[in-house]
Coordinates of N, CA and C in Angstrom, one line a residue:
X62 N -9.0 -19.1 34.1 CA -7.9 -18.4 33.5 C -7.7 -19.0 32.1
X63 N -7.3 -18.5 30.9 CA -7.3 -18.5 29.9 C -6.0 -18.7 29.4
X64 N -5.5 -19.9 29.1 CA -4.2 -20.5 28.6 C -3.9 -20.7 27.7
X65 N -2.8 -20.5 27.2 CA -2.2 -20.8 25.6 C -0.7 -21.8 25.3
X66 N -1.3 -22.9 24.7 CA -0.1 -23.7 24.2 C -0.2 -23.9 22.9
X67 N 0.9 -24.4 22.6 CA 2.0 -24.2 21.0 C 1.7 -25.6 20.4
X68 N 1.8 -26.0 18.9 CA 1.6 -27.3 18.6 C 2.1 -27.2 17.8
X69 N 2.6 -28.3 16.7 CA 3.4 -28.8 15.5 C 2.5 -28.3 14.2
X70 N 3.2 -27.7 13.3 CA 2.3 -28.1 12.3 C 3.3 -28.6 10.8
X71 N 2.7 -28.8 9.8 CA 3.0 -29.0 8.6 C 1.8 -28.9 7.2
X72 N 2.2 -28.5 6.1 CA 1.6 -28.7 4.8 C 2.1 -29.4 3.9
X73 N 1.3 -29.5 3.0 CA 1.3 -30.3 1.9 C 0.4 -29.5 0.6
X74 N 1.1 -29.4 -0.1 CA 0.6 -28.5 -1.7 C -0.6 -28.8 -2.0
X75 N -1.4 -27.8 -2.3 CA -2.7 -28.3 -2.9 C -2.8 -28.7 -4.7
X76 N -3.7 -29.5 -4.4 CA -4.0 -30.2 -5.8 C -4.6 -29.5 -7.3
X77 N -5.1 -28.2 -7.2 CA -5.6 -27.3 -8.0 C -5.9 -26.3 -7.6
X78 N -5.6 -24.9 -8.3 CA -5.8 -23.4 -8.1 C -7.4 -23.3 -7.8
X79 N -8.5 -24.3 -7.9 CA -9.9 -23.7 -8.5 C -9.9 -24.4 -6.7
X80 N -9.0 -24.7 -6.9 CA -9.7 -25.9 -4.8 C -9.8 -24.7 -3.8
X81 N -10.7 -24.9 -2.8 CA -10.3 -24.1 -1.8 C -9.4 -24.6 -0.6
X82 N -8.8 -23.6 -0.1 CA -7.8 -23.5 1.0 C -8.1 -24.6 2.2
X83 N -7.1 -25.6 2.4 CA -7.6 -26.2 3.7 C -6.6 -26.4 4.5
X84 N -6.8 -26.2 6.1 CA -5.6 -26.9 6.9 C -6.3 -27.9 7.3
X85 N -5.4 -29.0 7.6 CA -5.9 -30.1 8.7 C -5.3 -30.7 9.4
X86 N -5.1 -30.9 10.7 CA -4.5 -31.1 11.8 C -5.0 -31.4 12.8
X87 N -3.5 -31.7 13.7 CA -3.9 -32.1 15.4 C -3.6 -31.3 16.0
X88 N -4.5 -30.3 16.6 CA -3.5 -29.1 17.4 C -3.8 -30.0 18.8
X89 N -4.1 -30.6 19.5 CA -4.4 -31.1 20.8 C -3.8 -32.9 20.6
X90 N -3.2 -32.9 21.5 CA -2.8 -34.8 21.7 C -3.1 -35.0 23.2
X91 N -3.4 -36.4 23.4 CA -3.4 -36.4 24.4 C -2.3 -37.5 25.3
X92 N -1.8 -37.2 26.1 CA -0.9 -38.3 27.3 C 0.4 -38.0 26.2
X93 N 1.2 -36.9 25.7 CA 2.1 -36.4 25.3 C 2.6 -35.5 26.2
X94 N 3.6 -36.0 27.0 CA 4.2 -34.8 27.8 C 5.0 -33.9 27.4
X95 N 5.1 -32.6 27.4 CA 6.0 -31.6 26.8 C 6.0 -30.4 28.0
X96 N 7.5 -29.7 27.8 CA 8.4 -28.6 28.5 C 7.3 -27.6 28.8
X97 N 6.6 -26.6 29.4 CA 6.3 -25.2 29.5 C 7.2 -24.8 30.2
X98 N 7.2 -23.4 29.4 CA 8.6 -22.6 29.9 C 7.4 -21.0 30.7
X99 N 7.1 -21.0 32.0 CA 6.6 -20.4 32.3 C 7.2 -18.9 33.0
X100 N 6.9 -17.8 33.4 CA 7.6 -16.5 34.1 C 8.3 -17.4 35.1
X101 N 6.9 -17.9 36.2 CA 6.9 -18.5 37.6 C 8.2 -19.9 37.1
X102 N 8.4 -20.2 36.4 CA 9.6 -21.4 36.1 C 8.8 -22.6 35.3
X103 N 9.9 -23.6 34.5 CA 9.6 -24.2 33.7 C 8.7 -25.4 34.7
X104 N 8.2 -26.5 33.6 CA 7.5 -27.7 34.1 C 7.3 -28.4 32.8
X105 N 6.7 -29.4 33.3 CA 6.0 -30.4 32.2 C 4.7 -30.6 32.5
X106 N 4.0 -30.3 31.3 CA 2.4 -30.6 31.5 C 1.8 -31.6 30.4
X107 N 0.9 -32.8 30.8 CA 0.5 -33.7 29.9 C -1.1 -33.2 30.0
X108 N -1.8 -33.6 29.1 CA -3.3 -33.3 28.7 C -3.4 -34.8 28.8
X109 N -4.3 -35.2 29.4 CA -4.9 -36.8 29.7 C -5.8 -36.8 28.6
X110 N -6.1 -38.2 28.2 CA -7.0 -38.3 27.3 C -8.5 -38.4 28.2
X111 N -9.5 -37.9 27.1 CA -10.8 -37.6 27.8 C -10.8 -36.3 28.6
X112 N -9.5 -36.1 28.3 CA -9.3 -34.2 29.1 C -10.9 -33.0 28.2
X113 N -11.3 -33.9 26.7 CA -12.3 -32.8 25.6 C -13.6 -33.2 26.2
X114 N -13.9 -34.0 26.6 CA -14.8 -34.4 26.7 C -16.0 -33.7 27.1
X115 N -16.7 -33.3 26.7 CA -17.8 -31.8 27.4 C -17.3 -30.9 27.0
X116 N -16.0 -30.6 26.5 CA -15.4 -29.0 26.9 C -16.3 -28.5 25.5
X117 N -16.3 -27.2 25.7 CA -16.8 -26.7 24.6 C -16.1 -26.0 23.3
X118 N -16.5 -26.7 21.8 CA -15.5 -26.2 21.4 C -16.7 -25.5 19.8
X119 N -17.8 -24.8 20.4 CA -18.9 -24.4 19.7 C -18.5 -23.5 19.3
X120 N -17.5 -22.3 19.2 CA -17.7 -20.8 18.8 C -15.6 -20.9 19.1
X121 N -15.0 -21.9 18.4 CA -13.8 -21.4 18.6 C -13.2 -21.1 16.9
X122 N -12.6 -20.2 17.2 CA -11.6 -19.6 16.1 C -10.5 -19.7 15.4
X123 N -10.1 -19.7 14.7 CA -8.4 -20.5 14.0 C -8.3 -18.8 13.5
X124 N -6.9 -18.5 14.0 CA -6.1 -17.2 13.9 C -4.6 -17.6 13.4
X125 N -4.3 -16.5 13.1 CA -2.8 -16.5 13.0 C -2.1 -15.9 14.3
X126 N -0.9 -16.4 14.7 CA -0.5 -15.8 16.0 C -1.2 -15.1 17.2
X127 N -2.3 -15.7 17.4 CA -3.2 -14.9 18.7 C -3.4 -13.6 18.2
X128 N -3.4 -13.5 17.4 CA -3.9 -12.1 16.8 C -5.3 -11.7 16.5
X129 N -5.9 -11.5 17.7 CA -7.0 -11.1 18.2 C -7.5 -9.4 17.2
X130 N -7.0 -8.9 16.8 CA -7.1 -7.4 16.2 C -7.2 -8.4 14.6
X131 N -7.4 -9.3 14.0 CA -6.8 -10.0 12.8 C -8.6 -10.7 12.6
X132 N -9.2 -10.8 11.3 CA -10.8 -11.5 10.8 C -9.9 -12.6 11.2
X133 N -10.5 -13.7 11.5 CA -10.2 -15.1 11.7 C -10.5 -16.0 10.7
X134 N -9.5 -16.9 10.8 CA -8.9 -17.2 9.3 C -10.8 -18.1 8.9
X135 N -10.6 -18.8 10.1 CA -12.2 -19.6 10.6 C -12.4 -20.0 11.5
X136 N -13.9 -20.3 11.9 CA -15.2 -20.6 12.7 C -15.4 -21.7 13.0
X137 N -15.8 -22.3 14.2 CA -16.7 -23.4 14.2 C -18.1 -22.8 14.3
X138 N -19.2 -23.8 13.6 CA -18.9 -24.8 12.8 C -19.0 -25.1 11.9
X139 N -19.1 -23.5 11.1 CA -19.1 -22.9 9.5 C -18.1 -23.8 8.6
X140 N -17.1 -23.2 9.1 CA -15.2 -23.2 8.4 C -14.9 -24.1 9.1
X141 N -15.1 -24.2 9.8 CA -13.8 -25.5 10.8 C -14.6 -26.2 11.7
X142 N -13.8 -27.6 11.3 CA -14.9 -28.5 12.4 C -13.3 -28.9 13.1
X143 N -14.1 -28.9 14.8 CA -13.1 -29.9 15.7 C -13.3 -31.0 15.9
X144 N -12.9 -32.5 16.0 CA -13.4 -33.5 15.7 C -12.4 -34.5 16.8
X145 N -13.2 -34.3 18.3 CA -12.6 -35.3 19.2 C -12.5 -36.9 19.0
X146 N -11.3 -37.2 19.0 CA -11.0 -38.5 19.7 C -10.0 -39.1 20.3
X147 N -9.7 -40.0 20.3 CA -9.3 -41.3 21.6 C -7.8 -40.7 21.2
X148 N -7.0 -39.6 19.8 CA -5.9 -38.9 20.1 C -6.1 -37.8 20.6
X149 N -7.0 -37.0 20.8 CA -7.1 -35.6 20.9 C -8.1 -35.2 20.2
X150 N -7.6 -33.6 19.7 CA -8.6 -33.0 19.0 C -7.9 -32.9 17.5
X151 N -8.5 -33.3 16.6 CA -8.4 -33.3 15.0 C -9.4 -31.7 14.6
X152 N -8.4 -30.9 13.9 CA -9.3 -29.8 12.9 C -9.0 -30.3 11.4
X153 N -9.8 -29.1 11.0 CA -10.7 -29.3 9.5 C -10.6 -27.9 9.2
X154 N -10.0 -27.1 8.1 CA -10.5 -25.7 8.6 C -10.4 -25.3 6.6
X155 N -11.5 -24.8 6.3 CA -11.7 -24.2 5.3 C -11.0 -22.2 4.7
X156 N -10.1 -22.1 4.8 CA -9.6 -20.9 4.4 C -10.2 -19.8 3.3
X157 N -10.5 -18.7 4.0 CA -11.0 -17.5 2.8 C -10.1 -17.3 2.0
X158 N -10.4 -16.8 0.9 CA -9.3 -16.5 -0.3 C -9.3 -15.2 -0.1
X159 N -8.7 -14.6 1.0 CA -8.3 -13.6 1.8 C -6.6 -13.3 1.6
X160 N -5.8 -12.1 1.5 CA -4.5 -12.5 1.5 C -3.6 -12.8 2.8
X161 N -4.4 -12.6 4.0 CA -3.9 -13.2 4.8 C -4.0 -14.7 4.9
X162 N -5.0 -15.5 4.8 CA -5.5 -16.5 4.4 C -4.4 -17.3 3.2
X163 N -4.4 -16.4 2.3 CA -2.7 -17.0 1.0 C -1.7 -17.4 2.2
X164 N -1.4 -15.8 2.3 CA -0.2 -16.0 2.8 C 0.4 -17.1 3.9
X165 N -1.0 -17.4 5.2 CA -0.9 -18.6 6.0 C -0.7 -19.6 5.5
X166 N -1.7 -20.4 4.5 CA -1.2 -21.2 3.4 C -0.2 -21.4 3.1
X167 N 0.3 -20.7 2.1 CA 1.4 -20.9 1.5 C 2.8 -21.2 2.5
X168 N 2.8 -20.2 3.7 CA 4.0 -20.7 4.7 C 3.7 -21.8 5.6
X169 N 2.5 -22.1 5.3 CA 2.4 -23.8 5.9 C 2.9 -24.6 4.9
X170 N 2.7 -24.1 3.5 CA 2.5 -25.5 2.8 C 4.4 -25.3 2.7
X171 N 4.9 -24.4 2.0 CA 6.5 -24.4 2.2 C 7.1 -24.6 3.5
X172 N 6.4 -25.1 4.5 CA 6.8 -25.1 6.2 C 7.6 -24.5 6.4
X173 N 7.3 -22.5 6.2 CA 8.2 -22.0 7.0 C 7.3 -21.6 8.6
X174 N 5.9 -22.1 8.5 CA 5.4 -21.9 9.5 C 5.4 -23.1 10.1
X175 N 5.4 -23.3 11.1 CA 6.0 -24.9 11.3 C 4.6 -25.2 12.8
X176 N 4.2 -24.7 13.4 CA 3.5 -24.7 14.9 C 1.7 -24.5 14.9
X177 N 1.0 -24.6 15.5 CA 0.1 -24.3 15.8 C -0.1 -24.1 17.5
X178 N -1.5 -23.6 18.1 CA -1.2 -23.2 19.4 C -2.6 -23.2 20.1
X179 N -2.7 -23.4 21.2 CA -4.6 -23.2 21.5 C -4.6 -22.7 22.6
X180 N -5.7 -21.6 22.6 CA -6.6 -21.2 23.8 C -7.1 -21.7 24.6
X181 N -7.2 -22.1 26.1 CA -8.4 -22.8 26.4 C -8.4 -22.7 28.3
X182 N -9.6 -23.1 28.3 CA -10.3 -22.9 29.7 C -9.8 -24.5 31.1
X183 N -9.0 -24.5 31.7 CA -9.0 -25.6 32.7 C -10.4 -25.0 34.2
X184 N -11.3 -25.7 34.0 CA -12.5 -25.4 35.2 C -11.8 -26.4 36.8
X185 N -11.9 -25.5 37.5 CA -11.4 -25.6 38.8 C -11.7 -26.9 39.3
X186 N -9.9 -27.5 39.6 CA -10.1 -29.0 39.9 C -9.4 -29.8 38.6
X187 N -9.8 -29.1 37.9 CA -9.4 -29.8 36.4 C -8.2 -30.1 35.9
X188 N -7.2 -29.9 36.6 CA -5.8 -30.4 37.0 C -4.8 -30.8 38.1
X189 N -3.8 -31.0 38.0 CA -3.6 -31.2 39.4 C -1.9 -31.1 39.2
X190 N -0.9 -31.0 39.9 CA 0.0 -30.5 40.0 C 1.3 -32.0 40.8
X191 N 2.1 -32.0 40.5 CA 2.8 -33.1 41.1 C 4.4 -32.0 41.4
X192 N 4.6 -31.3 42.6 CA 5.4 -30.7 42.7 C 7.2 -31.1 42.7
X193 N 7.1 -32.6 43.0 CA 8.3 -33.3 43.2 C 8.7 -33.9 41.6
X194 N 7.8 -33.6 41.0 CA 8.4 -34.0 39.1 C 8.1 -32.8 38.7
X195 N 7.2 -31.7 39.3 CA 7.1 -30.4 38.1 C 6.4 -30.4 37.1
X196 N 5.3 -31.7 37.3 CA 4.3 -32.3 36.4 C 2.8 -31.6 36.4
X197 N 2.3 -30.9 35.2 CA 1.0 -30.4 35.6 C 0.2 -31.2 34.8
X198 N -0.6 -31.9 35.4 CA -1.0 -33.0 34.9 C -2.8 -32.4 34.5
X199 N -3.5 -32.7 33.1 CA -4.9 -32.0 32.6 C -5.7 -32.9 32.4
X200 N -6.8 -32.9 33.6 CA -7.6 -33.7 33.3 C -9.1 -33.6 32.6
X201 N -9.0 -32.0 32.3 CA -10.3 -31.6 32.4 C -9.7 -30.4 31.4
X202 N -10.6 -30.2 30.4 CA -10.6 -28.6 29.5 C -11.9 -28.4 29.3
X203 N -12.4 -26.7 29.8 CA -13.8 -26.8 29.8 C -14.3 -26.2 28.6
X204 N -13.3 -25.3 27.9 CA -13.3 -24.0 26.4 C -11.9 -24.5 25.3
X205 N -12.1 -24.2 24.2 CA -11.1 -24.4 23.5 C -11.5 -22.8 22.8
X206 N -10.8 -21.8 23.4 CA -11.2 -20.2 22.5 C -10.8 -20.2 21.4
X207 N -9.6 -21.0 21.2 CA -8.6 -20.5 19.4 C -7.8 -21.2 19.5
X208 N -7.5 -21.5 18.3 CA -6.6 -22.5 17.9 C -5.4 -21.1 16.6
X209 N -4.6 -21.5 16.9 CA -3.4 -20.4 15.9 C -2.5 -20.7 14.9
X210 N -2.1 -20.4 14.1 CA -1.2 -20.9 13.5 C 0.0 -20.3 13.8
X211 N 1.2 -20.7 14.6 CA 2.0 -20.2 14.7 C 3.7 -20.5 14.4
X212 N 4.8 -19.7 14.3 CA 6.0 -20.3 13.7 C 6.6 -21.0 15.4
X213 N 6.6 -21.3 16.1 CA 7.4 -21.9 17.6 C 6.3 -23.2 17.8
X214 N 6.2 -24.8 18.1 CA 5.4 -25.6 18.6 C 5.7 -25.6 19.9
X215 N 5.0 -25.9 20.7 CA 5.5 -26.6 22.3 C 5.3 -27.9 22.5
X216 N 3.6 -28.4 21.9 CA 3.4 -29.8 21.3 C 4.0 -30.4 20.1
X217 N 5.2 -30.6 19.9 CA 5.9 -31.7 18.9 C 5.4 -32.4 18.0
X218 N 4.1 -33.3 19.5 CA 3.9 -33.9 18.5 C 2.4 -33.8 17.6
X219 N 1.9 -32.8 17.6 CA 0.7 -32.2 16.8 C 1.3 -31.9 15.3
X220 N 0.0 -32.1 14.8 CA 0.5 -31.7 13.1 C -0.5 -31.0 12.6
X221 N -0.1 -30.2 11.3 CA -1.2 -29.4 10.7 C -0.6 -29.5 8.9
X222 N -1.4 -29.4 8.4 CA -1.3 -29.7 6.7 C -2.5 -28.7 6.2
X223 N -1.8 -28.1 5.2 CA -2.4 -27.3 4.3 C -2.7 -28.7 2.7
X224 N -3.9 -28.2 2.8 CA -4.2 -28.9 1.6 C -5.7 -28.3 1.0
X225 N -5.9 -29.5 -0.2 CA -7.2 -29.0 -1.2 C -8.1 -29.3 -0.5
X226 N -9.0 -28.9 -0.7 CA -10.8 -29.5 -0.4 C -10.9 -30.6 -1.0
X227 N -10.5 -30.8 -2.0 CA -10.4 -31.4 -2.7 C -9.7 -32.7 -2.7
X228 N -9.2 -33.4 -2.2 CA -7.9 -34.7 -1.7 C -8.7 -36.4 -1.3
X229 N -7.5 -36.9 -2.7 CA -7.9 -38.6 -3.1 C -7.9 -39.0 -1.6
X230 N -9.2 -40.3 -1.2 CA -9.1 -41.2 -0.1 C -7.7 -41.8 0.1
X231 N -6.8 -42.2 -1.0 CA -5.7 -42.7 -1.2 C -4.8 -41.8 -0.2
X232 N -4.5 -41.1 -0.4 CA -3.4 -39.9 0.4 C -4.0 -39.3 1.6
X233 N -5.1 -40.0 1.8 CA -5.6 -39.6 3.3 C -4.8 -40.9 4.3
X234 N -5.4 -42.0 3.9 CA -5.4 -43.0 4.0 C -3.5 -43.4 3.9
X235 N -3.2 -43.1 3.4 CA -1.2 -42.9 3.4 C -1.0 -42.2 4.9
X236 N -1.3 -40.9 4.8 CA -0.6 -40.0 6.0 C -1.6 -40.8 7.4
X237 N -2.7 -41.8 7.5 CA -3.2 -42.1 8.4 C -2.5 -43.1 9.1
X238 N -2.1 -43.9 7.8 CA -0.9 -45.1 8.7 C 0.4 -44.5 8.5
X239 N 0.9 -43.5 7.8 CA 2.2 -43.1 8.6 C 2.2 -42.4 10.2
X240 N 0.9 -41.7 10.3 CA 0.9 -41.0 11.6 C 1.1 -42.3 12.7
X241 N 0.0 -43.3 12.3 CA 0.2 -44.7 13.3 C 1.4 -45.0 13.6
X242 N 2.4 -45.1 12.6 CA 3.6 -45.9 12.5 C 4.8 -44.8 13.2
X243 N 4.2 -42.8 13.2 CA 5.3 -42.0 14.2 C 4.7 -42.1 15.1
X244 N 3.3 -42.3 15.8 CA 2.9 -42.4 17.3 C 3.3 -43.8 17.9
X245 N 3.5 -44.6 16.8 CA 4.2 -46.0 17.4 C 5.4 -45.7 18.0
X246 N 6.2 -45.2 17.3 CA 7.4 -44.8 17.6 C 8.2 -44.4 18.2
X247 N 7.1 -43.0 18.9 CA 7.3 -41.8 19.7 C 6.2 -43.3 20.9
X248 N 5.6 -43.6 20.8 CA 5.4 -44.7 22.5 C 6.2 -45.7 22.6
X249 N 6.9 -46.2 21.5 CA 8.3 -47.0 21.7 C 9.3 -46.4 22.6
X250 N 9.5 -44.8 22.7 CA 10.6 -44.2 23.3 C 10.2 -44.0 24.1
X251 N 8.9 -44.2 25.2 CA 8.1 -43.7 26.2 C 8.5 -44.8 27.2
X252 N 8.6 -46.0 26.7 CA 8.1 -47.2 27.1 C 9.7 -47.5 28.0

């Protein structure tokens, strides 16, 4: 069955008109628990780390709001690379100079789009359920279909940033140890 959850995003201005369009982000974390608000009743579901591992993420798509009727903004592994690790899943996504494409952009980079969101496949067994906390706990993802850009997160604590193609090691290397220093933070309050 084919599932969809919500994730954090944010931008940051690009560096020059001649650059091309980029988002980059975490739409996947892992051992972050967060609310699903389901028909059947709410719960909390965590993605274990090592939940990507195998899953396939050859032929997924970055959209705007699951909007399947919509060209996709990008591709793996043309436009967008997905890039597992020991947090999750990291994207990379190259943007058409499309005006839907602007438009996503630019409401990232002014963050009035604030969320991203993903598709994906749990293969049978691949989770497991703890009825007395309401906990659906992910051990396993076999597909990642699309990843979205959406205005609602469910994942908090995911991020996404519009930026240049174009961007100094210096300002990578900044937002790398501030992300360390909010994931410290956010497992300070866990603890």
């Amino acid at each position: 069955m084919k599932e969809i959850r919500i994730c954090e995003i944010r931008a940051d201005a690009a560096a020059g008109a001649e650059q091309a369009l980029r988002l980059e982000g975490r739409p996947i974390v892992y051992d972050q628990p967060t609310k699903i608000n389901d028909p059947a009743g709410a719960f909390i579901e965590v993605i274990r780390a090592g939940a990507l591992e195998n899953a396939d993420l050859s032929d997924t798509r970055l959209l705007y709001n699951h909007d399947l009727n919509k060209v996709p903004l990008a591709r793996t592994p043309k436009t967008m690379q997905l890039i597992h690790d020991r947090a999750g899943l990291r994207m990379v996504a190259d943007l058409p100079d499309t005006p839907e494409a602007n438009s996503v952009y630019t409401a990232v980079k002014r963050g009035d789009l604030s969320g991203m969101s993903f598709a994906f496949k749990v293969p049978e067994g691949g989770d497991s359920y703890d009825a007395k906390t309401k906990t659906r706990t992910i051990h396993k993802i076999e597909k990642v279909y699309e990843i979205s850009v959406v205005p609602f997160p469910a994942y908090h604590q995911t991020s996404v940033e519009a930026r240049s193609a174009i961007s100094g090691k210096a300002e990578a290397e900044k937002r790398r140890r501030e992300a360390i220093i909010k994931a410290n933070k956010i497992l300070m309050k866990n603890i």
